[in-house]
JSON list of C-alpha atoms in Angstrom, two decimals:
[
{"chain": "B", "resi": 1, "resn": "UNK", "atom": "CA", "xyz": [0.00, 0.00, 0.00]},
{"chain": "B", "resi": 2, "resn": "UNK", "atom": "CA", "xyz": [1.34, 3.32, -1.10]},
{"chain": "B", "resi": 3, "resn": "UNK", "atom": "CA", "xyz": [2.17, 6.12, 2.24]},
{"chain": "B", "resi": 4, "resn": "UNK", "atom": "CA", "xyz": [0.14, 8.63, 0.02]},
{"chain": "B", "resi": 5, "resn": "UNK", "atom": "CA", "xyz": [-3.12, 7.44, -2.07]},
{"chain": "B", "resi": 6, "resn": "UNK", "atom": "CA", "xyz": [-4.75, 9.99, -4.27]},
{"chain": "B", "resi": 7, "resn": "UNK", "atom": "CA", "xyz": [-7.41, 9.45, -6.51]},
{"chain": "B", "resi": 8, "resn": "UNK", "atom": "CA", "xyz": [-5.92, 10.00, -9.92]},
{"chain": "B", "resi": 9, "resn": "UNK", "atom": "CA", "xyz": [-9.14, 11.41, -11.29]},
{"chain": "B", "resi": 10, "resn": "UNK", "atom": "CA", "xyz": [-9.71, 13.21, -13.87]},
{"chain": "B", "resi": 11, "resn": "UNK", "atom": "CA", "xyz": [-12.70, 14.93, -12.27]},
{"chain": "B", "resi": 12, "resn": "UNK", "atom": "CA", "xyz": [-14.15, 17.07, -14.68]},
{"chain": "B", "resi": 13, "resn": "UNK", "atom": "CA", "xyz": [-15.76, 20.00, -13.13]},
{"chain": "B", "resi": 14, "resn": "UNK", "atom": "CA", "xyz": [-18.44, 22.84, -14.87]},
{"chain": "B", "resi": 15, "resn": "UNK", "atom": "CA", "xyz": [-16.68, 26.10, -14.05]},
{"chain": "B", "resi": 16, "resn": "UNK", "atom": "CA", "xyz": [-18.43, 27.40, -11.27]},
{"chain": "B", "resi": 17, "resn": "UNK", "atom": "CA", "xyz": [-19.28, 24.36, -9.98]},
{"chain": "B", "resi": 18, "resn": "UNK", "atom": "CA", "xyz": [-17.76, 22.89, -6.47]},
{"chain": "B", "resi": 19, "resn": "UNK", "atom": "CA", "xyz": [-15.06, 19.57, -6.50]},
{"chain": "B", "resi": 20, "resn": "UNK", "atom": "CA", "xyz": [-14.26, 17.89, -3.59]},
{"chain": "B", "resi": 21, "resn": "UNK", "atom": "CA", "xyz": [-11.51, 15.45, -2.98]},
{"chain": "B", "resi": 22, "resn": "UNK", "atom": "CA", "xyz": [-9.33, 12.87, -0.52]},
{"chain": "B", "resi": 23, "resn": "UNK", "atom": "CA", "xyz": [-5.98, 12.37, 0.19]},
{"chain": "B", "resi": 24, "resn": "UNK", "atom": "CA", "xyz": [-5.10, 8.83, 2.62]},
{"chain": "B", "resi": 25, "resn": "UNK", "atom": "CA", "xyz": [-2.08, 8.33, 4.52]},
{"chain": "B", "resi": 26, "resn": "UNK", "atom": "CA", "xyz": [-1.06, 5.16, 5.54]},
{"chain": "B", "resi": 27, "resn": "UNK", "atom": "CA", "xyz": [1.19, 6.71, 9.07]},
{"chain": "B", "resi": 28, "resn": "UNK", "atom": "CA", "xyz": [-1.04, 7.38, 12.09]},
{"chain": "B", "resi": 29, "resn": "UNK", "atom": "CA", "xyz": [2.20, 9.31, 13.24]},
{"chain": "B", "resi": 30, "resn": "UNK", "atom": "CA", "xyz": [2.47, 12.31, 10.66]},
{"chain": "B", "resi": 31, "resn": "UNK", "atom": "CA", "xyz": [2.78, 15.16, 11.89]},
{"chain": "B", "resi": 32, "resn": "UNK", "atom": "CA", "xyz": [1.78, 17.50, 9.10]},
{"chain": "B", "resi": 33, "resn": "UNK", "atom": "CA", "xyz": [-0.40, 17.90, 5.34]},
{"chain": "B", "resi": 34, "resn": "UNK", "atom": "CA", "xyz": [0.18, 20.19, 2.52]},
{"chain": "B", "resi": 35, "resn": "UNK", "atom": "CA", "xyz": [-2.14, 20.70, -0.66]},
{"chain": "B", "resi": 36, "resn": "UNK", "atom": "CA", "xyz": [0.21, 21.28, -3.92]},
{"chain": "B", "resi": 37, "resn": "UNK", "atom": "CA", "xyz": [-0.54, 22.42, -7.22]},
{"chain": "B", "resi": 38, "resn": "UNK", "atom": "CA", "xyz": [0.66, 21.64, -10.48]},
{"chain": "B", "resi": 39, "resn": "UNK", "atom": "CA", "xyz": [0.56, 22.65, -13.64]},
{"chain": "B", "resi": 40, "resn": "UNK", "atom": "CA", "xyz": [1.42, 20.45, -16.53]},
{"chain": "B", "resi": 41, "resn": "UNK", "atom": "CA", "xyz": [5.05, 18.83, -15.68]},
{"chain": "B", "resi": 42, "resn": "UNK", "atom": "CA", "xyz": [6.07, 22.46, -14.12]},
{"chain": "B", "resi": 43, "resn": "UNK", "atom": "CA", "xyz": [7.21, 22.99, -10.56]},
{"chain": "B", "resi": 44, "resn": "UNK", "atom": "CA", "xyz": [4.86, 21.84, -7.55]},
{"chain": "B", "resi": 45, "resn": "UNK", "atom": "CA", "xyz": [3.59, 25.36, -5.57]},
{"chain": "B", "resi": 46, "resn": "UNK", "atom": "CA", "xyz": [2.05, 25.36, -2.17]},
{"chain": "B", "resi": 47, "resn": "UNK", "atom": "CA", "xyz": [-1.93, 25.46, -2.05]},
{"chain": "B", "resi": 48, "resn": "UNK", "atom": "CA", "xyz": [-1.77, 25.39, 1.32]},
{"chain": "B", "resi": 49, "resn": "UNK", "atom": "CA", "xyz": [-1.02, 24.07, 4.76]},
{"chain": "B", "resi": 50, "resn": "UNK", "atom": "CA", "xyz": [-3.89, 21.91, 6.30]},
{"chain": "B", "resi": 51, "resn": "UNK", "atom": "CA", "xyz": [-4.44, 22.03, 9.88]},
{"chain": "B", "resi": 52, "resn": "UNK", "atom": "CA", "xyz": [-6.38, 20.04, 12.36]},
{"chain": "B", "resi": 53, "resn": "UNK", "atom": "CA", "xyz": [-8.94, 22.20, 12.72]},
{"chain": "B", "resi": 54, "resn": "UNK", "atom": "CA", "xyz": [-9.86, 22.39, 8.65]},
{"chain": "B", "resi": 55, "resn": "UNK", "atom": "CA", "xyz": [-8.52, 26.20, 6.91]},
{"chain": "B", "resi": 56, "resn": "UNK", "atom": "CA", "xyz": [-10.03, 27.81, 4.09]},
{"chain": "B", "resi": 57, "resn": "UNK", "atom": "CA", "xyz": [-8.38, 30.15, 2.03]},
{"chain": "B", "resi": 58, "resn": "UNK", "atom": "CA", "xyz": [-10.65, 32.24, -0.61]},
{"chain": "B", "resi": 59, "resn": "UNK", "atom": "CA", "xyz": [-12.35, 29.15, -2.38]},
{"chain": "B", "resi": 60, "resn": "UNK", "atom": "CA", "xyz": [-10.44, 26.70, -1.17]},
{"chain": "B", "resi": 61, "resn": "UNK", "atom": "CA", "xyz": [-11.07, 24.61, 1.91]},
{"chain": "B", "resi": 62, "resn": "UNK", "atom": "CA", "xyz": [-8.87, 22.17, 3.49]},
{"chain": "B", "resi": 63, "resn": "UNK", "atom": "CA", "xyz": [-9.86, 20.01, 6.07]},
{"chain": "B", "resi": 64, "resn": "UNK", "atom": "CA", "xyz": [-8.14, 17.00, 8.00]},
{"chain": "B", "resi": 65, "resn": "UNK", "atom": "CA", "xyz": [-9.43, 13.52, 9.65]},
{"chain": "B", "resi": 66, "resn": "UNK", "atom": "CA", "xyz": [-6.98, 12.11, 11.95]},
{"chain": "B", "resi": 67, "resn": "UNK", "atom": "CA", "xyz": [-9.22, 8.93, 13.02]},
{"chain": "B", "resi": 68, "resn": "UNK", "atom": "CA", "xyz": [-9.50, 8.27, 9.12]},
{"chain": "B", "resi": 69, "resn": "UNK", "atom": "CA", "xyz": [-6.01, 9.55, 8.30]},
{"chain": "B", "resi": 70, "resn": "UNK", "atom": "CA", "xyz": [-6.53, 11.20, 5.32]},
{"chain": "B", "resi": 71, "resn": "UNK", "atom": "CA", "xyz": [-6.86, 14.92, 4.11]},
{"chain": "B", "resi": 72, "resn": "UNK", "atom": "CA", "xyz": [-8.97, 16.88, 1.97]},
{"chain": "B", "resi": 73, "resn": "UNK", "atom": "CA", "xyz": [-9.46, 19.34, -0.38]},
{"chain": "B", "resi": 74, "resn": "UNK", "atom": "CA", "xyz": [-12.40, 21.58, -1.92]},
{"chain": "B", "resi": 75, "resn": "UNK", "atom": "CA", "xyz": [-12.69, 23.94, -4.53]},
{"chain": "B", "resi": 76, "resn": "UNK", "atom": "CA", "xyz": [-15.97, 26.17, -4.69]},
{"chain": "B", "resi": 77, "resn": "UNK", "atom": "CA", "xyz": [-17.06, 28.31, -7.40]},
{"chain": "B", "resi": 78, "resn": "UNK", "atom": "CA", "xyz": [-14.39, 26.69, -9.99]},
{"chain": "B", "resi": 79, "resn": "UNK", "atom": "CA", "xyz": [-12.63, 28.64, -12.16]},
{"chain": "B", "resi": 80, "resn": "UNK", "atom": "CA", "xyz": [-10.61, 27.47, -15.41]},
{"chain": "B", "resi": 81, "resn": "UNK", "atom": "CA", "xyz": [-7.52, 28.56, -13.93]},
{"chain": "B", "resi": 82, "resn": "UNK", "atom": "CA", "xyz": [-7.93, 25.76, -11.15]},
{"chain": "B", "resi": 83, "resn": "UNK", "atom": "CA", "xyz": [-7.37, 23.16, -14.37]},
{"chain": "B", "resi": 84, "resn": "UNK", "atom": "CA", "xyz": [-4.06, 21.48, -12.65]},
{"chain": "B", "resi": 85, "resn": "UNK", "atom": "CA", "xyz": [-2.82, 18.48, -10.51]},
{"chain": "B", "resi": 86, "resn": "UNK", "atom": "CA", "xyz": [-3.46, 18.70, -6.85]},
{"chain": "B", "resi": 87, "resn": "UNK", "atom": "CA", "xyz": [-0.60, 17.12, -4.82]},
{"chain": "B", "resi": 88, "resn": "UNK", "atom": "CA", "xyz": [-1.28, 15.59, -1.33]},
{"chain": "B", "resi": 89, "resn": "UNK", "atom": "CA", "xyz": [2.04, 15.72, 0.54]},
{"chain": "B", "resi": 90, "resn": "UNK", "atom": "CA", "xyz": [2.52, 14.55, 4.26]},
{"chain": "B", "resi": 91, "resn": "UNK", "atom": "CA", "xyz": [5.21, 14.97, 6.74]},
{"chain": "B", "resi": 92, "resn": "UNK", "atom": "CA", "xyz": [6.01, 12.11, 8.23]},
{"chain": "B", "resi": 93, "resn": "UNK", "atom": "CA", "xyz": [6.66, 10.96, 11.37]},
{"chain": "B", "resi": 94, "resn": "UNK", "atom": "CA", "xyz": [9.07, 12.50, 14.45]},
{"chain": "B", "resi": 95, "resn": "UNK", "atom": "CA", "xyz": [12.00, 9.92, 12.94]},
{"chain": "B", "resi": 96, "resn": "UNK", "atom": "CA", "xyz": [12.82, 12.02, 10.15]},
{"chain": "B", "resi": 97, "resn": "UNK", "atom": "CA", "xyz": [11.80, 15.99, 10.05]},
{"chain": "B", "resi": 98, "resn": "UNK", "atom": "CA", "xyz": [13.02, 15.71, 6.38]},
{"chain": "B", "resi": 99, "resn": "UNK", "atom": "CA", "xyz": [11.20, 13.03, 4.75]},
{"chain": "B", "resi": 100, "resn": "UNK", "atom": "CA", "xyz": [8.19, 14.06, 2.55]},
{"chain": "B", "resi": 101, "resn": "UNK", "atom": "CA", "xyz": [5.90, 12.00, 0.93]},
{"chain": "B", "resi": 102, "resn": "UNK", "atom": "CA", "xyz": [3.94, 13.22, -1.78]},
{"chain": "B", "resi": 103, "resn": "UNK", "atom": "CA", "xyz": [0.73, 11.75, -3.67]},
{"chain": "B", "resi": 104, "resn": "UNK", "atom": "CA", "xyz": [0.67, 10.84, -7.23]},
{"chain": "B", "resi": 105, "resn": "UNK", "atom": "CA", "xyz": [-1.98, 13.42, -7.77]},
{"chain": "B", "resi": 106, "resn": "UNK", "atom": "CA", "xyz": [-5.74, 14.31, -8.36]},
{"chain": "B", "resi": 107, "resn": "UNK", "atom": "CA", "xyz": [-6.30, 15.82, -12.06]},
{"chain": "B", "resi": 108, "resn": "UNK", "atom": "CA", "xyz": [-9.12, 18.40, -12.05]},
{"chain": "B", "resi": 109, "resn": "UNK", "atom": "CA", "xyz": [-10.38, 19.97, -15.29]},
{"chain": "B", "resi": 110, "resn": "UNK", "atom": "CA", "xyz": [-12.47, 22.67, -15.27]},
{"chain": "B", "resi": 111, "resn": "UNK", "atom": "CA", "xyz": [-15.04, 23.40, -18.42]},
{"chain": "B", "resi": 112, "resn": "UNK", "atom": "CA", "xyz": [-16.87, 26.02, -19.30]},
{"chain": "D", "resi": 1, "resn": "UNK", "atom": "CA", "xyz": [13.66, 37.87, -6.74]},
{"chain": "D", "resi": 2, "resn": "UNK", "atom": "CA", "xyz": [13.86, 34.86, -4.41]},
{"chain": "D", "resi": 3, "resn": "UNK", "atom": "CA", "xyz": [13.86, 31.47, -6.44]},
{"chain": "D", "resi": 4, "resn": "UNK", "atom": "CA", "xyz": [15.48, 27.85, -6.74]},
{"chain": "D", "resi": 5, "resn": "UNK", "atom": "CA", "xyz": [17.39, 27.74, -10.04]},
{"chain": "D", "resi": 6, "resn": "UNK", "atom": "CA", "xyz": [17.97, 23.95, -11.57]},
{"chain": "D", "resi": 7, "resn": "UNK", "atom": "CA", "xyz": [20.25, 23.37, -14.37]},
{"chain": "D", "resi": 8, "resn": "UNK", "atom": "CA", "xyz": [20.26, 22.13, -17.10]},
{"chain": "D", "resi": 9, "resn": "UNK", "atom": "CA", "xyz": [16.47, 22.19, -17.75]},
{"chain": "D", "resi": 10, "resn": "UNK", "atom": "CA", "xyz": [16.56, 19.78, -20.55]},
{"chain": "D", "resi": 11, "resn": "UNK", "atom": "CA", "xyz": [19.57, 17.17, -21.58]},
{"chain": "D", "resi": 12, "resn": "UNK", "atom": "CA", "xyz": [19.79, 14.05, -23.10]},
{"chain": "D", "resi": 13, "resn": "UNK", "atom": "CA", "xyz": [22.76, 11.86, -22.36]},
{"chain": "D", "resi": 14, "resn": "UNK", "atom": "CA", "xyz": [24.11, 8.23, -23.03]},
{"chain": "D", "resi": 15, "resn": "UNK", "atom": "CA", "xyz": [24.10, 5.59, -20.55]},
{"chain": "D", "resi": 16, "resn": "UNK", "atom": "CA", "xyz": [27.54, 5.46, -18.21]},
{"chain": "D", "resi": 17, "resn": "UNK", "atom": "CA", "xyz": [28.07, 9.57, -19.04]},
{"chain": "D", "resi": 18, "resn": "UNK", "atom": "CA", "xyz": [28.62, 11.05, -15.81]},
{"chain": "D", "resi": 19, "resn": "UNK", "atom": "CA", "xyz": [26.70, 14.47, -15.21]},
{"chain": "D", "resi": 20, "resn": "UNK", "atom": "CA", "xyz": [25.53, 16.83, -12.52]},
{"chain": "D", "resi": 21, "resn": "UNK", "atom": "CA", "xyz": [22.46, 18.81, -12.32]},
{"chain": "D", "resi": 22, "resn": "UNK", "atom": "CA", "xyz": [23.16, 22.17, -10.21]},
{"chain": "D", "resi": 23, "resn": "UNK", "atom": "CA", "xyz": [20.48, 23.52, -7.94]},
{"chain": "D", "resi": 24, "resn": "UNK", "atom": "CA", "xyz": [21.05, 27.03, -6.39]},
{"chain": "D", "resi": 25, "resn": "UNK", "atom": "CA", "xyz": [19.16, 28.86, -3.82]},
{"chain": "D", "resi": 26, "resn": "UNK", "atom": "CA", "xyz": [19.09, 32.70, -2.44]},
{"chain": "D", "resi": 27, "resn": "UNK", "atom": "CA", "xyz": [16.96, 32.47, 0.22]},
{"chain": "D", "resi": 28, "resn": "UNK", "atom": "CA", "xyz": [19.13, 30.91, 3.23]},
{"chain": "D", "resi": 29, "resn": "UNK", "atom": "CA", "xyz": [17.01, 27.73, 3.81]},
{"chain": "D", "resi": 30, "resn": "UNK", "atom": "CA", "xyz": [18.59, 25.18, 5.09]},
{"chain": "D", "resi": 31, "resn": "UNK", "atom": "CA", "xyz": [16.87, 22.38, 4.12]},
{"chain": "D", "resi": 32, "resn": "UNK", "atom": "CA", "xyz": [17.30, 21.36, -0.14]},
{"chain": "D", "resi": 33, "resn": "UNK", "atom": "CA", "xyz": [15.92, 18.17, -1.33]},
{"chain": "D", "resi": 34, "resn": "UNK", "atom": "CA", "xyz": [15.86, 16.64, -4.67]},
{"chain": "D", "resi": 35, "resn": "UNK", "atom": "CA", "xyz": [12.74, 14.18, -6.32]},
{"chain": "D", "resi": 36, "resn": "UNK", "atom": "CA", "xyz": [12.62, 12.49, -9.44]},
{"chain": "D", "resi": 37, "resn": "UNK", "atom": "CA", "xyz": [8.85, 12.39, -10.88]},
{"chain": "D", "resi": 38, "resn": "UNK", "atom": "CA", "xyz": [7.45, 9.59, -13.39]},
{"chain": "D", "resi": 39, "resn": "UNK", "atom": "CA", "xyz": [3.79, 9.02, -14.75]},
{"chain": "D", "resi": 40, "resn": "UNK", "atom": "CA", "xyz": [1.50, 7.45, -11.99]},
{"chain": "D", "resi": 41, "resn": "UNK", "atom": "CA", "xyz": [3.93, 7.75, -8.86]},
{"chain": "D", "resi": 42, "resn": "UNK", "atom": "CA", "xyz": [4.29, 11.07, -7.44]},
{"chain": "D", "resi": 43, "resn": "UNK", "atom": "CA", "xyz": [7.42, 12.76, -6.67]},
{"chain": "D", "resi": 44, "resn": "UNK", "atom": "CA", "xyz": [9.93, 10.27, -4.80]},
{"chain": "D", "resi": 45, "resn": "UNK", "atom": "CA", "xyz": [12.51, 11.93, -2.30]},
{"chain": "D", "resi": 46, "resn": "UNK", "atom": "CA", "xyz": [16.21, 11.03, -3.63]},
{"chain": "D", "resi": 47, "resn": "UNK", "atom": "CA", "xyz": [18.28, 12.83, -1.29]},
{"chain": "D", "resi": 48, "resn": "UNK", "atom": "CA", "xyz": [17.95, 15.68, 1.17]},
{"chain": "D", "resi": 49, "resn": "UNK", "atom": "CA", "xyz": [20.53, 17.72, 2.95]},
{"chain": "D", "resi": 50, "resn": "UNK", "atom": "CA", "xyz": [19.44, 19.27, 6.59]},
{"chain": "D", "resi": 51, "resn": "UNK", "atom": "CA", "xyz": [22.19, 21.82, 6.51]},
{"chain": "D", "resi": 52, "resn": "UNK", "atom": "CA", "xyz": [25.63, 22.43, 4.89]},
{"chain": "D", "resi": 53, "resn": "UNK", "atom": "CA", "xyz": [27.40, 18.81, 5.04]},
{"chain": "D", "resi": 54, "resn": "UNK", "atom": "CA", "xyz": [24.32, 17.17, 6.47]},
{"chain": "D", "resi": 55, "resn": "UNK", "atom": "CA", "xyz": [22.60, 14.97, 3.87]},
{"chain": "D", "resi": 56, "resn": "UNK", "atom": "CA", "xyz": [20.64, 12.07, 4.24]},
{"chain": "D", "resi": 57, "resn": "UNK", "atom": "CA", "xyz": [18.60, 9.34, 1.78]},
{"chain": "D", "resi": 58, "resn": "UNK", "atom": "CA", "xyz": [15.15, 9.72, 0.70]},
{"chain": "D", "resi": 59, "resn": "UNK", "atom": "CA", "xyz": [13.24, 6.87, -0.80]},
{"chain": "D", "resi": 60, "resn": "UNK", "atom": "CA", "xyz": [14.89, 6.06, -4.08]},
{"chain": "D", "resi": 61, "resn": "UNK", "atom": "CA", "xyz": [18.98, 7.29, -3.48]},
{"chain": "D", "resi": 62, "resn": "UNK", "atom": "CA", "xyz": [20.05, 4.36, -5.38]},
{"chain": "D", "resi": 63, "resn": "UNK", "atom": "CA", "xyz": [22.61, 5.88, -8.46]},
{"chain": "D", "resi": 64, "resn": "UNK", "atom": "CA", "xyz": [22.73, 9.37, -7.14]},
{"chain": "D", "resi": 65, "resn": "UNK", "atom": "CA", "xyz": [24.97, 11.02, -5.31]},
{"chain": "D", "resi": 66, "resn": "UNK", "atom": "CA", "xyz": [24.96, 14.57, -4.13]},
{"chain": "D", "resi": 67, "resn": "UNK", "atom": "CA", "xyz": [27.16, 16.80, -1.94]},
{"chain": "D", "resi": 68, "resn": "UNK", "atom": "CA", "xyz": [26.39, 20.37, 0.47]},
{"chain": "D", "resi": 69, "resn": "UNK", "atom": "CA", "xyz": [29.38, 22.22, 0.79]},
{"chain": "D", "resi": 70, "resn": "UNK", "atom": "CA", "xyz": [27.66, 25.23, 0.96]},
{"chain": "D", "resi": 71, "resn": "UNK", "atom": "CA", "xyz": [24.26, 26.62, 1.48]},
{"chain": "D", "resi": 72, "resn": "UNK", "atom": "CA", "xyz": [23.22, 27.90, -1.32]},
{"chain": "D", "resi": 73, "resn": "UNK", "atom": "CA", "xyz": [24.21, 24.90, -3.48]},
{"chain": "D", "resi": 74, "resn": "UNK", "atom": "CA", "xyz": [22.82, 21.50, -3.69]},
{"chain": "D", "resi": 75, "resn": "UNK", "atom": "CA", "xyz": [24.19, 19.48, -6.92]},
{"chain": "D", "resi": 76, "resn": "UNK", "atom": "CA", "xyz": [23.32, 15.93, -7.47]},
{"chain": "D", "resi": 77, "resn": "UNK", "atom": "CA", "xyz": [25.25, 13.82, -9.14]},
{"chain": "D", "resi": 78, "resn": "UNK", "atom": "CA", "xyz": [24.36, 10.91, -11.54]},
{"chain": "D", "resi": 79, "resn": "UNK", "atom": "CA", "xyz": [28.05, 9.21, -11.47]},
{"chain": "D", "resi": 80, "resn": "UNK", "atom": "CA", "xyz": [26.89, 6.20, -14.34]},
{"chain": "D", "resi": 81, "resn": "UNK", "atom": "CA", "xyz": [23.44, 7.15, -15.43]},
{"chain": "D", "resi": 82, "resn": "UNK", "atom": "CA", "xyz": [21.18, 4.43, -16.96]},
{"chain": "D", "resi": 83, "resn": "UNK", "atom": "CA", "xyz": [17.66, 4.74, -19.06]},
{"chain": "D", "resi": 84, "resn": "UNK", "atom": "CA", "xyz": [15.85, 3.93, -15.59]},
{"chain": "D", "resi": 85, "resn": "UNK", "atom": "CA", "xyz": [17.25, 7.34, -14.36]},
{"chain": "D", "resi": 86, "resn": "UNK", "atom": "CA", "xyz": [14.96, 8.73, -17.70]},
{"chain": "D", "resi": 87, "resn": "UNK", "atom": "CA", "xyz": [12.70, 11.34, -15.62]},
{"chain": "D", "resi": 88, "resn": "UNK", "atom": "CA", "xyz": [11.45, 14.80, -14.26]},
{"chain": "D", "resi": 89, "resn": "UNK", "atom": "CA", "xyz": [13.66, 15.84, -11.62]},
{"chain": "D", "resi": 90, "resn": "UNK", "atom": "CA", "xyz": [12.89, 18.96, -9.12]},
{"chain": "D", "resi": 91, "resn": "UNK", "atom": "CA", "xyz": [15.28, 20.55, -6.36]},
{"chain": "D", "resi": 92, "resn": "UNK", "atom": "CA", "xyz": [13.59, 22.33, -2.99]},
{"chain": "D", "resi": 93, "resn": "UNK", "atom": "CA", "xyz": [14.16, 24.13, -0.54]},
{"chain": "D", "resi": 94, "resn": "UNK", "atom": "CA", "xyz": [12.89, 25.46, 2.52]},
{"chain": "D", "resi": 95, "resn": "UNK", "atom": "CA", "xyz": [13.39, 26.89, 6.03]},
{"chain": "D", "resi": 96, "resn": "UNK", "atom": "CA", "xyz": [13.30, 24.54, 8.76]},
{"chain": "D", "resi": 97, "resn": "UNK", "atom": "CA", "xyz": [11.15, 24.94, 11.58]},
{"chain": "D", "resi": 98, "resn": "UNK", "atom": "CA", "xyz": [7.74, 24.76, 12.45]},
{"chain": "D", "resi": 99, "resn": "UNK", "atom": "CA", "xyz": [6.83, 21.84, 10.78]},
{"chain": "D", "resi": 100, "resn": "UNK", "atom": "CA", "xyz": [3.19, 23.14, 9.77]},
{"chain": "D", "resi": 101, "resn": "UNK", "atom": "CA", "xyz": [5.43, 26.02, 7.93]},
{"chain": "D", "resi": 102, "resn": "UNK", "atom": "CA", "xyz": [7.41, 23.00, 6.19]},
{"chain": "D", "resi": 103, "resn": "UNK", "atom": "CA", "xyz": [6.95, 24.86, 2.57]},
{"chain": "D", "resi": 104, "resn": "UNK", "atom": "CA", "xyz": [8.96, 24.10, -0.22]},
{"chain": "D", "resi": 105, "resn": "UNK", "atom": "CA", "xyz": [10.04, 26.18, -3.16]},
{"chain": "D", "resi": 106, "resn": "UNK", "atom": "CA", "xyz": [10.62, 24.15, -6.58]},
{"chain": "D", "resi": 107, "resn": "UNK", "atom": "CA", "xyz": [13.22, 24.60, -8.92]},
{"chain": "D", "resi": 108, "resn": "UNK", "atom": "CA", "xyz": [11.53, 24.44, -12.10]},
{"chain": "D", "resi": 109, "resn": "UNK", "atom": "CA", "xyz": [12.70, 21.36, -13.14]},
{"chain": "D", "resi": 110, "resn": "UNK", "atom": "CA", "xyz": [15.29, 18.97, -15.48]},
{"chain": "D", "resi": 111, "resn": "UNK", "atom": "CA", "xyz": [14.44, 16.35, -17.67]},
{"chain": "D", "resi": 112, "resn": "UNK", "atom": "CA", "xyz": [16.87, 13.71, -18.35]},
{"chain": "D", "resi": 113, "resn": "UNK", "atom": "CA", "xyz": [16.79, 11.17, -20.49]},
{"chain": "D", "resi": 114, "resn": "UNK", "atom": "CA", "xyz": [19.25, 8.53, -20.41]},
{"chain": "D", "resi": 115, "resn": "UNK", "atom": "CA", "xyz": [19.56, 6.75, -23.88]}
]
C-alpha cells in the first residue's frame, strides 16, 4: 500500500461548480499535510497548509481527519484557472523531520 | 527575486556519461531536497541535505549522489546514469522549523533522459 493514495481522477468540473476530494495516509504518526498544485510537468507550488482544525483560504477549503487519516481538499465556485494536478504531501513521522511523501496526484479539469 | 534555479532544464545523455544537475538557492534555507517524478507515482525523495554537510537518503537514493558544501548549493550527481534514471527531476528548498510552515520552493525542473 502506497504512504500517500490519491485518486488520480480526472474529475471534470463545470466552471463554477464545487469539486471535492481525498488524500489517505497510511502513518497514524504524521505530523503534518500540505495541498500542492501543479501545472502540466512544471514545478509543484504550495496550495496550502492543512491544519487540524480544517482552513479555508478564498475558495479553497482544506480540512483533515486524523481517526481516518486522510486529508482533503475543496474547490468552490471553480474557475478554469484551477485546471491542474493537486498534490497531497505529508510529513512524516518524528524519525525524520526531512522526509516528505507526496501523492501521485488528483487531475481536475475545469469546463466552461 | 527569491527562487530555486535547476540546471540544465533539458539534456539528453548516453548511458555510463557522468553528469551533474546544479540547484542554487538565495533564500538561506537550510533544508534542499531533490525528487525524481514519473507518470502514476508522485514525486519520490532522492536525497535531502538538513544543513551544509548534512545529507541524508530519501526513498529512491540508489545511483545518485549529491554533496552540500555550501548553502546555497545543492548538486546531485548521476556518477553512471542508466535509461531507468529517464525522468522529471525537481530541487527544494525550505526553512526549517515549524513543521506546519514546512513549505517548499521548486526549482523548475530537469528532464533527463538517459539513452
Amino acid at each position: 500500500r502506497k504512504e500517500v493514495e490519491q485518486d488520480p481522477g480526472p474529475f471534470n468540473v463545470p466552471e463554477g461548480a464545487t469539486v471535492a476530494f481525498n488524500c489517505t495516509y497510511s502513518n497514524s504518526a504524521s505530523q503534518s499535510f500540505f495541498w500542492y498544485r501543479q501545472d502540466c510537468r512544471k514545478e509543484p507550488k504550495l496550495l496550502m497548509s492543512v491544519y487540524s482544525s480544517g482552513n479555508e483560504d478564498g475558495r479553497f477549503t482544506a480540512q483533515l481527519n486524523r481517526a481516518s487519516q486522510y486529508i482533503s481538499l475543496l474547490i468552490r465556485d471553480s474557475k478554469l484557472s484551477d485546471s491542474a494536478t493537486y498534490l497531497c504531501v505529508v510529513n512524516r513521522a518524528t524519525d525524520s523531520w526531512g522526509k516528505l511523501q507526496f501523492g501521485a496526484g488528483t487531475q481536475v479539469v475545469v469546463t466552461p | 527575486e527569491a527562487q530555486v534555479t535547476q540546471n540544465p532544464r533539458y539534456l539528453i545523455t548516453v548511458t555510463g556519461k557522468k553528469l551533474t544537475v546544479t540547484c542554487s538557492q538565495n533564500m538561506n534555507h537550510e533544508y534542499m531536497s531533490w525528487y525524481r517524478q514519473d507518470p502514476g507515482l508522485g514525486l519520490r525523495q532522492i536525497y535531502y541535505s538538513m544543513n551544509v554537510e548534512v545529507t541524508d537518503k530519501g526513498d529512491v537514493p540508489e545511483g545518485y549522489k549529491v554533496s552540500r558544501k555550501e548553502k546555497r548549493n545543492f548538486p546531485l550527481i548521476l556518477e553512471s546514469p542508466s535509461p531507468n534514471q529517464t525522468s522529471l527531476y525537481f530541487c527544494a528548498s525550505s526553512l526549517i522549523g515549524d513543521r506546519a510552515k514546512n513549505i517548499q520552493y521548486f526549482g523548475a525542473g530537469t528532464r533527463l533522459s538517459v539513452l
